[in-house]
Each structure stands twice: as structure tokens, then as C-alpha cells.
Coordinates of C-alpha atoms and ligand atoms in Angstrom, one line a residue:
G1 CA 113.2 62.4 97.9
G2 CA 116.9 62.1 97.4
V3 CA 117.8 65.6 98.4
A4 CA 117.6 65.2 102.1
A5 CA 121.3 65.9 102.6
N6 CA 120.9 69.5 101.6
P7 CA 120.1 71.7 104.7
K8 CA 118.1 74.1 102.6
S9 CA 115.8 71.3 101.6
V10 CA 115.3 70.3 105.2
A11 CA 114.1 73.8 105.9
D12 CA 111.9 73.5 102.9
R13 CA 110.4 70.3 104.1
A14 CA 109.7 71.8 107.5
N15 CA 108.0 74.6 105.7
Q16 CA 106.0 72.2 103.7
K17 CA 105.0 70.3 106.7
D18 CA 103.8 73.5 108.2
K19 CA 101.8 74.2 105.2
A20 CA 100.4 70.6 105.2
D21 CA 99.3 71.0 108.8
R22 CA 97.5 74.2 108.0
A23 CA 96.0 72.6 105.0
T24 CA 94.9 69.7 107.2
H25 CA 93.0 72.1 109.5
E26 CA 91.5 74.0 106.6
Q27 CA 90.4 70.8 105.0
V28 CA 88.5 69.7 108.1
L29 CA 87.1 73.0 108.9
D30 CA 85.8 74.1 105.5
A31 CA 83.2 76.8 105.3
R32 CA 80.3 74.4 105.5
T33 CA 81.7 72.6 108.5
R34 CA 82.2 75.9 110.3
L35 CA 78.5 76.6 109.6
V36 CA 77.5 73.3 111.2
L37 CA 79.7 74.0 114.2
S38 CA 78.1 77.4 114.8
A39 CA 74.7 75.9 114.5
L40 CA 75.7 73.4 117.2
V41 CA 77.1 76.2 119.4
N42 CA 73.9 78.2 118.9
R43 CA 71.9 75.2 120.2
G44 CA 74.2 75.1 123.3
Y45 CA 75.8 71.7 122.7
F46 CA 79.2 73.4 123.3
S47 CA 80.5 76.9 123.6
V48 CA 84.1 76.9 122.4
I49 CA 86.4 74.3 120.9
E50 CA 89.2 74.2 123.4
H51 CA 91.9 72.2 121.6
C52 CA 92.6 69.4 119.2
I53 CA 93.0 66.0 120.9
S54 CA 93.8 64.0 117.8
T55 CA 94.3 64.5 114.1
G56 CA 93.7 61.2 112.3
K57 CA 93.5 60.2 108.7
E58 CA 89.8 60.5 108.5
A59 CA 88.8 62.8 111.3
N60 CA 90.0 65.2 113.9
V61 CA 88.8 65.1 117.5
Y62 CA 88.5 68.3 119.6
L63 CA 87.8 69.0 123.2
A64 CA 85.0 71.5 123.9
F65 CA 83.1 72.9 126.9
P66 CA 79.4 73.1 127.1
G67 CA 77.6 76.4 126.5
D68 CA 75.3 78.3 128.9
N69 CA 72.0 76.8 127.7
V70 CA 73.0 73.1 127.6
P71 CA 70.4 70.7 126.1
P72 CA 68.4 68.6 128.6
E73 CA 69.7 65.4 127.2
P74 CA 71.8 63.5 128.1
S75 CA 71.2 64.3 131.7
P76 CA 73.5 65.1 133.5
Y77 CA 75.2 66.8 130.6
P78 CA 78.9 65.9 130.5
P79 CA 81.2 68.7 131.7
T80 CA 83.5 68.2 128.7
I81 CA 82.6 67.3 125.2
A82 CA 84.5 65.6 122.4
V83 CA 83.7 66.9 118.9
K84 CA 84.7 64.5 116.1
I85 CA 84.9 66.2 112.7
Y86 CA 85.1 63.9 109.8
R87 CA 87.2 65.1 106.9
T88 CA 85.2 65.8 103.8
S89 CA 88.0 64.8 101.4
I90 CA 87.0 61.6 99.8
L91 CA 90.5 60.1 99.5
N92 CA 90.4 57.7 102.5
F93 CA 86.8 56.8 102.2
R94 CA 87.3 54.7 99.1
S95 CA 89.0 52.0 101.2
R96 CA 85.9 52.0 103.4
K97 CA 83.6 50.8 100.7
S98 CA 84.0 47.2 101.6
Y99 CA 82.7 47.9 105.1
I100 CA 79.5 49.4 103.8
E101 CA 78.9 47.0 100.9
G102 CA 76.7 44.1 101.7
E103 CA 75.2 46.0 104.6
H104 CA 71.5 46.0 104.1
R105 CA 70.9 49.2 106.0
F106 CA 73.0 51.0 103.4
R107 CA 71.7 49.3 100.3
G108 CA 70.0 51.4 97.7
G109 CA 72.0 54.3 96.4
Y110 CA 74.2 55.1 99.4
T111 CA 77.1 53.1 98.3
S112 CA 77.2 54.7 95.0
A113 CA 77.1 58.2 96.5
K114 CA 79.5 60.2 94.5
N115 CA 79.1 63.1 96.8
P116 CA 81.9 63.0 99.3
R117 CA 79.9 65.1 101.8
K118 CA 77.1 62.6 101.7
M119 CA 79.6 59.8 102.2
V120 CA 81.2 61.4 105.1
R121 CA 77.8 62.3 106.7
L122 CA 77.0 58.6 106.4
W123 CA 80.1 57.7 108.4
A124 CA 79.2 60.2 111.1
E125 CA 75.6 58.8 111.2
K126 CA 76.9 55.3 111.4
E127 CA 79.2 56.1 114.3
L128 CA 76.4 57.8 116.1
R129 CA 74.1 54.8 115.7
N130 CA 76.8 52.3 116.6
L131 CA 77.9 54.2 119.7
R132 CA 74.3 54.3 120.8
R133 CA 74.0 50.6 120.3
L134 CA 77.1 49.9 122.3
V135 CA 75.9 51.9 125.3
Q136 CA 72.5 50.3 125.1
G137 CA 74.0 46.9 124.9
G138 CA 76.0 47.4 128.1
V139 CA 79.4 48.1 126.4
R140 CA 81.5 50.9 127.8
A141 CA 81.7 53.6 125.2
P142 CA 81.2 57.4 125.0
V143 CA 77.6 58.6 125.2
V144 CA 76.8 60.3 122.0
I145 CA 74.9 63.6 122.1
E146 CA 74.3 64.9 118.6
Q147 CA 75.4 64.4 115.0
R148 CA 75.1 66.9 112.2
E149 CA 76.5 66.3 108.7
N150 CA 80.2 65.5 109.3
V151 CA 80.3 66.5 113.0
L152 CA 79.7 64.2 115.9
V153 CA 79.3 65.5 119.5
M154 CA 79.9 63.0 122.3
E155 CA 80.9 62.7 125.9
F156 CA 84.6 63.4 126.4
L157 CA 86.4 60.6 128.1
G158 CA 89.1 62.1 130.3
Q159 CA 90.0 63.9 133.5
G160 CA 89.4 67.6 133.4
S161 CA 90.6 68.6 130.0
T162 CA 93.1 65.7 129.7
A163 CA 91.9 62.9 127.4
S164 CA 92.1 59.4 128.7
P165 CA 94.9 57.5 127.0
R166 CA 94.5 54.9 124.4
L167 CA 95.2 51.4 125.7
K168 CA 98.4 51.5 123.6
D169 CA 99.7 54.5 125.6
A170 CA 98.2 53.7 129.0
E171 CA 100.5 52.8 131.9
I172 CA 98.9 49.8 133.4
S173 CA 100.4 47.5 136.0
N174 CA 100.6 43.8 134.9
S175 CA 98.4 42.9 137.8
K176 CA 95.5 44.9 136.3
L177 CA 95.8 43.5 132.8
P178 CA 93.9 40.2 133.4
R179 CA 90.9 42.1 134.5
L180 CA 91.0 44.5 131.5
Y181 CA 91.5 41.5 129.2
G182 CA 88.4 40.0 130.7
E183 CA 86.4 43.2 130.4
L184 CA 87.3 43.5 126.8
L185 CA 86.2 39.9 126.0
V186 CA 82.9 40.6 127.7
A187 CA 82.6 43.8 125.7
M188 CA 83.2 41.9 122.5
R189 CA 80.7 39.3 123.4
R190 CA 78.1 41.9 124.2
M191 CA 78.9 43.8 121.1
F192 CA 78.2 40.7 119.0
H193 CA 75.2 39.3 120.8
H194 CA 73.4 42.4 122.2
C195 CA 74.4 45.0 119.7
H196 CA 74.7 42.7 116.7
L197 CA 77.9 44.4 115.7
V198 CA 81.5 43.5 115.0
H199 CA 83.9 46.4 115.6
A200 CA 86.1 45.7 112.6
D201 CA 88.9 48.0 113.7
L202 CA 89.4 46.9 117.2
S203 CA 92.9 47.3 118.7
E204 CA 94.8 49.1 121.4
Y205 CA 94.4 52.2 119.2
N206 CA 90.6 52.3 119.5
I207 CA 90.2 51.4 123.1
L208 CA 90.6 54.0 125.8
Y209 CA 91.7 53.3 129.3
H210 CA 89.3 55.5 131.2
A211 CA 88.4 55.5 134.9
G212 CA 90.0 52.1 135.4
H213 CA 88.0 50.4 132.6
V214 CA 88.3 49.8 128.9
Y215 CA 86.1 51.9 126.6
I216 CA 85.5 51.2 123.0
I217 CA 85.6 54.0 120.5
D218 CA 85.8 54.6 116.7
V219 CA 83.0 52.5 115.5
S220 CA 82.0 54.2 112.2
Q221 CA 83.3 51.2 110.3
S222 CA 81.7 48.6 112.5
V223 CA 79.5 46.1 110.7
E224 CA 76.4 44.1 111.4
H225 CA 77.2 40.7 112.7
D226 CA 75.6 39.2 109.5
H227 CA 77.7 41.4 107.2
P228 CA 79.5 39.1 104.6
S229 CA 82.9 39.9 106.0
A230 CA 81.8 40.1 109.7
F231 CA 83.6 36.9 110.6
D232 CA 86.8 38.0 109.0
F233 CA 86.8 41.3 110.8
L234 CA 86.0 39.5 114.0
R235 CA 88.9 37.2 113.6
S236 CA 91.3 40.0 113.1
D237 CA 89.8 42.0 116.0
I238 CA 90.4 38.9 118.2
R239 CA 93.9 38.5 117.0
N240 CA 94.7 42.1 117.8
V241 CA 93.4 41.8 121.3
E242 CA 95.2 38.5 121.9
D243 CA 98.5 39.9 120.5
F244 CA 98.2 43.1 122.5
F245 CA 97.8 41.4 125.9
Q246 CA 100.5 38.9 125.2
R247 CA 102.9 41.5 124.1
R248 CA 102.1 44.0 126.8
S249 CA 102.4 41.5 129.6
G250 CA 105.4 39.7 128.2
G251 CA 103.2 36.6 128.0
E252 CA 102.2 36.8 131.6
V253 CA 98.5 37.4 131.1
R254 CA 96.6 34.2 130.4
T255 CA 94.6 34.5 127.2
L256 CA 92.2 32.0 125.5
G257 CA 93.9 31.9 122.2
I258 CA 92.1 32.9 119.1
R259 CA 89.9 29.8 118.6
R260 CA 88.5 29.7 122.1
T261 CA 88.1 33.5 122.2
W262 CA 86.0 33.1 119.1
S263 CA 83.8 30.6 121.0
F264 CA 83.6 32.8 124.1
I265 CA 82.4 35.7 121.9
V266 CA 80.2 34.0 119.4
D267 CA 78.7 30.9 121.1
E268 CA 75.0 31.3 121.6
S269 CA 75.4 30.5 125.3
V270 CA 78.3 30.2 127.6
G271 CA 76.1 28.8 130.4
L272 CA 74.0 31.9 131.2
T273 CA 70.6 33.1 130.1
P274 CA 70.6 36.4 128.1
E275 CA 69.1 38.0 131.2
E276 CA 71.9 36.7 133.4
E277 CA 74.4 38.3 131.1
Q278 CA 73.0 41.8 131.5
G279 CA 74.2 44.6 133.7
D280 CA 77.2 44.8 136.1
A281 CA 76.2 41.5 137.7
G282 CA 76.2 39.9 134.2
E283 CA 79.7 41.2 133.6
D284 CA 80.9 39.6 136.8
R285 CA 79.3 36.3 135.9
L286 CA 80.8 36.4 132.5
L287 CA 84.2 37.1 134.0
D288 CA 83.8 34.1 136.3
I289 CA 83.0 31.9 133.4
L290 CA 86.0 33.3 131.5
K291 CA 88.1 32.3 134.5
T292 CA 86.9 28.7 134.3
W293 CA 87.7 28.7 130.6
L294 CA 91.2 29.9 131.3
D295 CA 91.7 27.4 134.1
A296 CA 90.5 24.6 131.8
E297 CA 93.8 24.9 130.0
P298 CA 96.2 22.1 130.8
E299 CA 98.4 23.1 133.7
A300 CA 101.9 24.0 132.6
A301 CA 103.9 22.0 135.2
A302 CA 107.2 21.5 133.4
G303 CA 109.0 23.4 130.7
D304 CA 108.0 20.8 128.2
A305 CA 104.4 21.2 129.1
V306 CA 104.5 24.9 128.5
A307 CA 106.0 24.3 125.0
A308 CA 103.4 21.7 124.2
T309 CA 100.6 23.9 125.4
S310 CA 101.5 27.0 123.5
E311 CA 102.5 25.0 120.5
Q312 CA 99.1 23.3 120.6
K313 CA 97.5 26.7 120.9
A314 CA 99.4 28.0 117.9
V315 CA 98.4 24.9 115.9
D316 CA 94.8 25.4 117.0
D317 CA 94.8 29.0 115.9
A318 CA 96.5 28.2 112.6
V319 CA 93.9 25.6 111.8
F320 CA 91.2 28.0 112.9
F321 CA 92.5 30.9 110.8
S322 CA 92.6 28.8 107.7
S323 CA 89.2 27.3 108.2
Y324 CA 86.2 28.1 106.3
I325 CA 83.6 29.5 108.6
P326 CA 80.1 29.6 107.1
R327 CA 77.8 32.3 108.3
S328 CA 74.6 30.5 107.9
L329 CA 73.2 27.0 107.4
G330 CA 72.8 28.0 103.7
E331 CA 76.6 28.2 103.5
V332 CA 77.4 24.9 105.2
Y333 CA 79.8 23.2 102.9
D334 CA 78.6 19.6 103.2
P335 CA 75.4 19.5 105.4
E336 CA 75.1 15.7 105.2
R337 CA 78.6 15.1 106.5
D338 CA 78.1 17.7 109.2
V339 CA 74.8 16.3 110.3
E340 CA 76.5 12.8 110.4
L341 CA 79.2 14.3 112.7
L342 CA 76.6 15.7 114.9
R343 CA 74.7 12.4 115.1
S344 CA 77.8 10.5 116.0
G345 CA 78.6 13.0 118.8
Q346 CA 81.5 14.6 117.0
G347 CA 79.9 17.9 116.7
D348 CA 82.9 19.6 118.3
K349 CA 84.7 19.0 115.1
L350 CA 82.6 21.7 113.5
I351 CA 84.2 25.0 114.3
Y352 CA 81.0 26.8 113.5
A353 CA 78.6 24.7 115.4
G354 CA 78.1 27.3 118.0
V355 CA 77.5 30.0 115.4
T356 CA 74.9 28.3 113.3
G357 CA 73.0 26.8 116.2
L358 CA 74.0 23.3 115.3
Q359 CA 75.0 22.3 118.8
I360 CA 72.8 19.5 120.0
A361 CA 74.0 19.3 123.6
D362 CA 71.4 21.8 124.8
G363 CA 68.5 20.0 123.3
K364 CA 67.9 22.3 120.4
G365 CA 69.7 19.8 118.1
G366 CA 66.6 18.2 116.8
E367 CA 65.5 21.3 115.2
A368 CA 68.9 22.2 113.9
E369 CA 69.3 18.7 112.5
A370 CA 66.0 18.9 110.8
E371 CA 66.9 22.3 109.4
A372 CA 70.2 21.1 108.2
G373 CA 68.6 18.0 106.7
A374 CA 66.1 20.1 104.9
E375 CA 69.0 22.2 103.7
A376 CA 70.8 19.1 102.4
E377 CA 67.7 18.0 100.6
A378 CA 67.3 21.4 99.0
K379 CA 70.9 21.3 97.8
A380 CA 70.6 17.7 96.5
Ligands
ADP401 P1 90.1 58.1 114.1 O1 91.0 56.9 114.5 O2 89.2 57.7 112.9 O3 90.9 59.3 113.8 P2 88.9 58.0 116.7 O4 87.5 57.9 117.0 O5 89.7 56.7 117.0 O6 89.1 58.5 115.3 O7 89.5 59.1 117.6 C1 90.9 59.5 117.5 C2 91.5 59.8 118.9 O8 90.8 60.8 119.6 C3 91.4 58.6 119.8 O9 92.5 57.7 119.7 C4 91.3 59.2 121.2 O10 92.6 59.4 121.6 C5 90.6 60.5 120.9 N1 89.2 60.4 121.2 C6 88.2 60.0 120.4 N2 87.0 60.1 121.0 C7 87.2 60.5 122.3 C8 86.4 60.8 123.4 N3 85.1 60.6 123.4 N4 87.0 61.2 124.5 C9 88.3 61.4 124.6 N5 89.1 61.2 123.6 C10 88.6 60.7 122.4
MG402 MG1 90.8 55.4 115.8

């Protein structure tokens, strides 16, 4: 407002802010939420809520300690618990519609849920399921324990009662950044191929630096990898990661650029079998492969070469960003042209070749071609 110069109004505003803060807490901890919390306490999931770790637009996160009769699972039960409480106000959930629309798991009534409580419960459920999928798929993420209505109970990532910092706030030496960059790319690849998810809000805000590794959090909006907007979300996730590591390291960390990161995440194979990609050994193997991809970049010998390389990368990325990326063979723009490109060995001109399984180098091409051909006929 235009009255900021008046000292009285400053006091008023402070007062208002105070009120707003109180309102925020009351809004999260409405009567029903408090009932849910006491039910969880009765079951022994946690005893007391210690303090608030974060107040976000859609949820608050609290630190809690386990009760006396802790549940048997997960074993061992974490010494500290994070309790995420989703706000039951509908305001911010409108913008989330696009994430849920087109997702088959949520078709049939859910989207049109007029009941904000239901809507919010849905997000909490989704976060529970997605976090489970991450952990099962070998991605570092908090272990989820329980979800009830708008309350999610999970492992607390921290030391004692101090929460681990977000990547944004973490103090990390430049020498450690390349390793974390690699881990994150491996996590994104696993998320896509093993968990069949795209984070859709991945950035230094939703990654925690915990125990020397990167942990992924905040996945209530994550989408199935075949969601109509999955590829758009993935592209901006990739861009955020790319930008963060460039910015944080002052350009010192080598990154793949958006287009090649895309390949690294989405390509069916980067030279390993699915079994070889699993577990800690799999992560190391993927990190080795990432190194060869990074080394494959033209060596920047002179100043000119650097300019040319990063310029080339920027052009590559710009082209990539404006390209149309079909999600399935059914969406291939001109199948006949594409099959022709493949036949004449120019398949690399197809940005999406790795995605749709069109690549012929690995001997699966015959099938893909036949499929694409059939598609072409069907369209003709
Ligand atoms: P939102 O961004 O929707 O408010 P997040 O899931 O990103 O919700 O959580 C908000 C913040 O709470 C995070 O940035 C992080 O600092 C903290 N946080 C969330 N989950 C945990 C956890 N399991 N352990 C420690 N801190 C957490
Ligand atoms: Mg967040």
C-alpha cells in the first residue's frame, strides 16, 4: 500500500503479520487435523511435535520424536520424524490441477473433487506413494512411515534435531559438486526408468544435502512418465539442475547441457543392462558412464574453442527446447520421413529416437521400423 511512510502503519503491518502467522498455524492445525495428529500419537508414530522446520505455501513440516511404543515398521524406526501437514485451504491447490489431469490413476471423479479435504488428502497420498516408489527404485529419499488424511509421517533427514539443508542453502566445496551433480543425474534416470516418475518440481529447493548425498523430497506433484506433460516437466527439471550447478560452481562443474542430459535420463540404455544399473554398484557404473559422456565433449584448448563449445551447447539446447517431442509412436509427426531417416542411418537427427524405441543400432530397429511403418499406414 502507499502508506508505508507512516510509522504507525508499520506497527500495524507488524501486527498484521503476527496475525497472519497465527492464522497460518491455525489454518494448518484445524480441529480435524489435530484429531488426526492425536490418533497418530496414540499409535506411537511420534510423541510430541518438537518444532516447525518449514512453513510453505501448501504444507508445514515439523520435527517430532517417536513415542514409547513405536511401530515395528520401518525397522529400525528413525530416531527423529518429519511430519508434513498439508494445508486444507483449497487456494493453492487449484494450480495443481494440471499435474493431476491426464493421470490415469486419478481419473474418475477425483479431479472434480470439490471437497478441499479430499483434494488435500489426495496430495498426501500421492506423496506417500511417490516417496515409496523413489526408495524402491534406488533413489535417495526419506522413508515414509504413515499417511492419514492431510498428514504424512516420514523419516527426518538431519543430524540430531537439525534438519539437513536444502541444496540451495548447503555449503558445499566446489570439489564435491561434480559428484553430487552425477548423483542427481543418476537419481533422475532411476526416477524415470525404475520409478516411472518425473519429479516436476525439481530444483535446489526440493533437494536436501544429507549425509554427504543428495536426497529428493517434495514429490506430491510428481507425474507418471507417460503423463501428457511429463516431458515438459522433465525439461524444466533438467534446466533447473543444469542452471544450479553452473551457477553454484561459477561454471566450473562440467555439465552435459540440456539435450544430452535428456538422453542420459531418458534413453532406454546407456550401455548397461537394467540389472547392472541397480544398487550402489549400479550407481558407480552410471557415474563412470556419465564421465565418458562429459569427456566426449570437445576439449576446450584455446579461448576460442571454449566459446565455440558453449555456444554450440547453447544452440543445441535452444533447438532442443523448441523441438516437438512426441511421447509415443502415435504422436510421431511424420512417420514416413522418420523411418526414412532411420533407414539412411540418420536416426540421430531424431531427438526422440531414444524415447520411442526407434533406435536401430541395438538391433531392435526392425521391430520399431515395422511398428512405425504400420503406424504410417494407419495414418495414411
Ligand atoms: P513444500 O515445499 O511443499 O512446503 P517440502 O516437502 O519441500 O514441502 O518441505 C518443505 C521443507 O521442509 C523442505 O525444504 C525441507 O527443508 C524440510 N523437509 C521436508 N521434508 C523433510 C524431511 N524428511 N527431513 C528434513 N527436512 C524436511
Ligand atoms: Mg518444497
